[in-house]
Short mmCIF file of C-alpha atoms in Angstrom, two decimals:
data_model
loop_
_atom_site.label_atom_id
_atom_site.label_comp_id
_atom_site.label_asym_id
_atom_site.label_seq_id
_atom_site.Cartn_x
_atom_site.Cartn_y
_atom_site.Cartn_z
CA MET A 29 -0.16 -0.16 0.06
CA THR A 30 1.55 3.57 -0.99
CA LEU A 31 1.73 6.05 1.58
CA ASN A 32 -1.14 8.31 -0.15
CA CYS A 33 -3.32 5.24 -0.03
CA GLY A 34 -2.50 4.54 3.48
CA ALA A 35 -3.23 7.89 4.75
CA LYS A 36 -6.30 8.12 3.04
CA ALA A 37 -7.86 4.76 4.42
CA ILE A 38 -6.82 6.45 7.88
CA GLU A 39 -8.60 9.18 7.10
CA ILE A 40 -11.75 7.29 6.30
CA LEU A 41 -11.48 5.11 9.44
CA GLU A 42 -11.24 8.16 11.60
CA ALA A 43 -14.50 9.66 9.77
CA TYR A 44 -16.28 6.66 10.60
CA GLU A 45 -15.05 6.93 14.30
CA GLY A 46 -16.46 10.02 14.22
CA THR A 47 -19.89 8.77 13.45
CA LEU A 48 -20.20 6.63 16.77
CA GLU A 49 -22.09 7.80 19.58
CA ASP A 50 -19.32 8.60 22.39
CA ASP A 51 -16.67 7.11 20.04
CA TYR A 52 -18.23 3.37 20.97
CA PRO A 53 -19.76 0.95 19.17
CA PRO A 54 -23.06 -1.07 20.08
CA GLU A 55 -22.38 -4.19 22.32
CA ASN A 56 -23.02 -6.51 19.38
CA GLU A 57 -20.47 -4.60 17.18
CA ARG A 58 -17.33 -4.44 19.72
CA CYS A 59 -15.35 -7.18 17.95
CA GLU A 60 -15.80 -5.66 14.74
CA HIS A 61 -14.72 -2.23 15.88
CA GLY A 62 -11.66 -3.68 17.82
CA GLU A 63 -10.66 -5.17 14.42
CA MET A 64 -11.06 -1.98 12.61
CA LEU A 65 -9.18 0.01 15.23
CA LEU A 66 -6.07 -2.29 14.90
CA TYR A 67 -6.42 -2.30 11.20
CA LYS A 68 -6.23 1.92 11.54
CA ILE A 69 -3.25 1.26 13.75
CA SER A 70 -1.71 -1.10 11.55
CA LEU A 71 -2.04 1.50 8.75
CA LEU A 72 -0.58 3.76 10.86
CA GLU A 73 2.43 2.15 11.52
CA GLU A 74 2.75 0.85 7.67
CA CYS A 75 2.69 4.66 6.89
CA GLY A 76 5.61 5.37 9.22
CA PHE A 77 3.57 7.13 11.72
CA ILE A 78 5.01 5.07 14.38
CA GLN A 79 4.49 7.22 17.56
CA ARG A 80 1.22 8.06 16.23
CA ALA A 81 0.19 4.59 16.15
CA TYR A 82 1.52 3.97 19.63
CA GLU A 83 -0.35 6.44 21.15
CA GLU A 84 -3.52 5.49 19.46
CA LEU A 85 -2.90 1.87 20.79
CA LEU A 86 -2.74 2.81 24.04
CA LYS A 87 -5.57 5.22 23.89
CA LYS A 88 -7.80 2.70 22.22
CA GLU A 89 -6.34 -0.62 23.92
CA PHE A 90 -9.49 -1.02 26.11
CA LYS A 91 -11.97 -1.01 23.40
CA ILE A 92 -10.10 -3.86 21.46
CA VAL A 93 -11.51 -7.30 22.41
CA ASP A 94 -8.57 -9.22 20.86
CA LYS A 95 -5.92 -8.66 23.72
CA LEU A 96 -3.29 -11.09 21.92
CA ALA A 97 -3.65 -8.92 18.83
CA VAL A 98 -2.97 -5.97 21.04
CA LYS A 99 0.04 -7.55 22.23
CA GLU A 100 1.29 -8.38 18.99
CA GLN A 101 0.99 -4.77 17.69
CA LEU A 102 2.65 -3.42 20.73
CA VAL A 103 5.53 -5.59 20.60
CA SER A 104 5.98 -4.67 16.83
CA LEU A 105 5.66 -0.90 17.96
CA PHE A 106 8.05 -1.41 20.51
CA VAL A 107 10.78 -2.74 18.52
CA LYS A 108 10.45 0.14 15.93
CA LEU A 109 10.60 2.94 18.36
CA ASP A 110 13.62 1.36 19.82
CA CYS A 111 12.11 0.37 23.16
CA LEU A 112 13.85 -2.87 23.01
CA GLU A 113 13.97 -3.75 26.65
CA GLU A 114 9.98 -3.50 26.78
CA GLY A 115 9.86 -5.46 23.41
CA ASP A 116 12.16 -8.23 25.14
CA LYS A 117 9.78 -8.55 28.15
CA LEU A 118 6.73 -8.61 25.74
CA TYR A 119 8.28 -11.31 23.25
CA ARG A 120 9.03 -13.62 26.20
CA ALA A 121 5.64 -13.35 27.55
CA LEU A 122 4.05 -14.24 24.12
CA LEU A 123 6.47 -17.01 23.72
CA SER A 124 4.99 -18.24 26.92
CA MET A 125 1.74 -18.40 25.32
CA ASN A 126 2.91 -19.82 22.16
CA PRO A 127 6.69 -20.85 21.83
CA ASP A 128 6.28 -22.34 18.64
CA ASN A 129 5.75 -18.96 17.03
CA TYR A 130 8.61 -18.41 14.85
CA ARG A 131 8.01 -14.34 14.40
CA TYR A 132 8.23 -14.33 18.25
CA TYR A 133 11.71 -15.52 18.05
CA GLU A 134 12.44 -13.17 15.35
CA GLY A 135 11.23 -10.36 17.34
CA LEU A 136 13.09 -11.49 20.38
CA GLN A 137 16.47 -11.82 18.46
CA LYS A 138 15.62 -8.01 17.06
CA CYS A 139 15.57 -6.94 20.62
CA VAL A 140 18.69 -8.64 21.84
CA GLY A 141 20.71 -7.11 18.85
CA LEU A 142 20.96 -10.83 17.24
CA PHE A 143 18.80 -10.86 14.14
CA SER A 144 20.14 -10.42 10.46
CA GLU A 145 17.79 -10.19 7.30
CA ASN A 146 20.44 -12.07 5.38
CA GLY A 147 20.84 -14.88 7.96
CA LEU A 148 24.59 -14.31 8.27
CA TYR A 149 26.03 -14.03 11.51
CA SER A 150 29.94 -13.65 13.02
CA PRO A 151 31.03 -16.54 15.10
CA ASP A 152 30.45 -14.28 18.59
CA GLU A 153 26.92 -13.62 17.39
CA ILE A 154 26.41 -17.57 16.62
CA ASP A 155 27.87 -18.21 19.95
CA ARG A 156 25.21 -15.71 21.56
CA LEU A 157 22.39 -17.07 19.43
CA ASP A 158 23.48 -20.69 20.50
CA ALA A 159 23.24 -19.69 24.14
CA LEU A 160 19.94 -17.76 23.69
CA TYR A 161 18.34 -20.83 22.25
CA LYS A 162 19.51 -23.06 25.00
CA SER A 163 18.23 -20.93 27.42
CA LEU A 164 14.95 -20.92 25.85
CA GLY A 165 14.92 -24.56 25.01
CA GLN A 166 15.35 -25.34 28.68
CA GLU A 167 12.02 -23.30 29.51
CA TYR A 168 10.13 -24.54 26.26
CA ARG A 169 11.35 -28.43 25.98
CA TRP A 170 8.40 -29.44 24.12
CA SER A 171 9.02 -26.56 21.19
CA SER A 172 9.51 -27.72 18.21
CA ALA A 173 10.68 -24.25 16.69
CA VAL A 174 13.02 -23.69 20.03
CA LYS A 175 14.82 -26.62 18.10
CA ARG A 176 14.61 -25.72 14.68
CA ILE A 177 15.63 -22.27 14.34
CA PRO A 178 19.26 -23.01 15.57
CA LEU A 179 19.94 -25.30 12.45
CA ASP A 180 19.85 -21.96 10.57
CA PHE A 181 22.83 -20.47 12.10
CA LEU A 182 24.85 -23.50 13.80
CA GLN A 183 27.72 -24.65 11.96
CA GLY A 184 29.65 -27.94 12.26
CA GLU A 185 29.63 -30.30 15.18
CA LYS A 186 27.14 -27.87 16.75
CA PHE A 187 24.88 -28.17 13.78
CA TRP A 188 25.44 -32.18 14.00
CA GLU A 189 24.06 -32.10 17.65
CA ALA A 190 21.38 -29.82 17.14
CA ALA A 191 20.02 -31.80 13.99
CA ASP A 192 20.16 -34.93 15.74
CA ASN A 193 18.15 -33.44 18.33
CA TYR A 194 15.59 -32.18 16.14
CA ILE A 195 15.68 -34.80 13.58
CA ARG A 196 15.33 -38.06 15.61
CA PRO A 197 12.05 -37.54 17.56
CA LEU A 198 10.16 -36.43 14.11
CA LEU A 199 11.68 -39.43 12.16
CA THR A 200 10.17 -41.44 15.14
CA LYS A 201 7.06 -40.29 14.75
CA GLY A 202 7.04 -40.45 10.95
CA VAL A 203 6.58 -36.96 10.12
CA PRO A 204 6.27 -36.76 6.41
CA SER A 205 6.57 -32.75 6.28
CA LEU A 206 10.13 -33.42 7.86
CA PHE A 207 12.19 -32.90 4.52
CA SER A 208 10.31 -30.07 3.24
CA ASP A 209 11.21 -28.30 6.62
CA LEU A 210 14.69 -29.03 6.31
CA SER A 211 15.03 -28.25 2.80
CA PRO A 212 16.08 -24.55 2.85
CA LEU A 213 19.29 -26.14 4.78
CA TYR A 214 20.22 -27.74 1.73
CA ASP A 215 21.28 -24.32 -0.06
CA HIS A 216 24.34 -24.94 2.21
CA PRO A 217 26.43 -27.82 0.88
CA ASN A 218 28.30 -28.35 4.40
CA LYS A 219 24.95 -28.74 6.27
CA ALA A 220 23.51 -30.91 3.17
CA ASP A 221 26.19 -33.37 3.44
CA ILE A 222 25.95 -33.34 7.22
CA LEU A 223 22.25 -34.33 7.22
CA GLU A 224 22.41 -37.05 4.79
CA GLN A 225 25.18 -38.55 6.79
CA LEU A 226 23.09 -38.06 9.86
CA ILE A 227 20.11 -39.77 8.43
CA LEU A 228 22.15 -42.61 6.97
CA GLU A 229 23.71 -43.07 10.25
CA LEU A 230 20.10 -43.22 12.07
CA GLU A 231 18.93 -45.38 9.51
CA HIS A 232 21.53 -47.87 9.59
CA SER A 233 21.55 -47.99 13.60
CA VAL A 234 17.96 -48.79 13.63
CA ARG A 235 17.77 -51.31 10.87
CA THR A 236 20.88 -53.24 11.98
CA THR A 237 20.80 -53.07 15.90
CA GLY A 238 17.86 -51.38 17.11
CA ASP A 239 19.68 -48.47 18.60
CA THR A 240 18.41 -45.12 19.09
CA LEU A 241 14.78 -46.47 19.80
CA GLY A 242 15.37 -50.00 21.23
CA VAL A 243 15.18 -53.30 20.11
CA GLY A 244 11.03 -54.25 19.96
CA SER A 245 10.10 -50.73 20.51
CA PRO A 246 6.53 -49.74 19.04
CA TYR A 247 8.00 -46.55 17.00
CA LEU A 248 10.32 -48.98 14.82
CA ASP A 249 7.54 -49.06 12.25
CA ASP A 250 6.90 -44.92 12.44
CA PHE A 251 10.64 -44.23 12.49
CA SER A 252 10.90 -46.68 9.11
CA GLU A 253 8.21 -44.61 7.59
CA GLY A 254 9.63 -41.30 8.42
CA ILE A 255 13.06 -42.51 6.79
CA ILE A 256 11.05 -43.14 3.68
CA TRP A 257 9.40 -40.07 3.54
CA PHE A 258 12.63 -37.99 4.44
CA GLU A 259 14.45 -40.11 1.59
CA GLY A 260 11.81 -39.68 -0.79
CA GLY A 261 11.74 -36.06 -0.51
CA LEU A 262 15.66 -36.06 -0.80
CA SER A 263 15.48 -37.95 -3.90
CA GLN A 264 12.88 -35.67 -5.70
CA GLY A 265 15.10 -32.78 -4.44
CA MET A 266 18.08 -33.97 -6.12
CA GLU A 267 16.20 -34.64 -9.55
CA GLU A 268 15.09 -31.35 -9.45
CA GLY A 269 18.22 -29.69 -8.44
CA SER A 270 16.66 -27.78 -5.73
CA TYR A 271 19.79 -27.84 -3.71
CA GLY A 272 23.51 -27.74 -3.46
CA GLY A 273 25.45 -30.37 -1.81
CA GLY A 274 26.92 -33.93 -1.94
#
């Protein structure tokens, strides 16, 4: 949306608000009115009126029914206003409600100064990110996202360990989407090689000795199914040339 279009839309919404008695809608229209207010605030943000959007949100918050959306809008404004300490606290609060929301992790990284648009980090930044996600992993042990995200920035032995920790339970469950989930990593030849070697070792261990799951485990069939799904995706990726690597 262009700046002029956004500004015009804001004018229209404000004109509508002016038609409401006491600036408040009927009881049966509260949800829709709250959505309209959030839309107006998002337009203000999109048009670059960050401080105005923040003030509008604080002023109209009590009229908005969707409190989660209020928190998400507020934390976005915190980041853009460089209120990073407040943003850090609110993103952590949001993660406590939904620890598998990737946007919350990205926002938290921005607040602690560890976010890169191109995904490239210095060795020191990688160490700090690793420490951050290990800490978050202790809080959200059942979160898939907190285990998956580090695969994007870790390298070498740490990548192997993190990939093993992430892949093993998903293969155990026979998750068909595992390959598509990991396929972006195949743009990195070193990671592609590690993933292929890891999968082969897990497969060999299970099929020959029953290690990893234990001999007679009821999950052996699911693990084998997961291997089949992953190898199928791997073969398709190689045929389509969708990634580099050995």
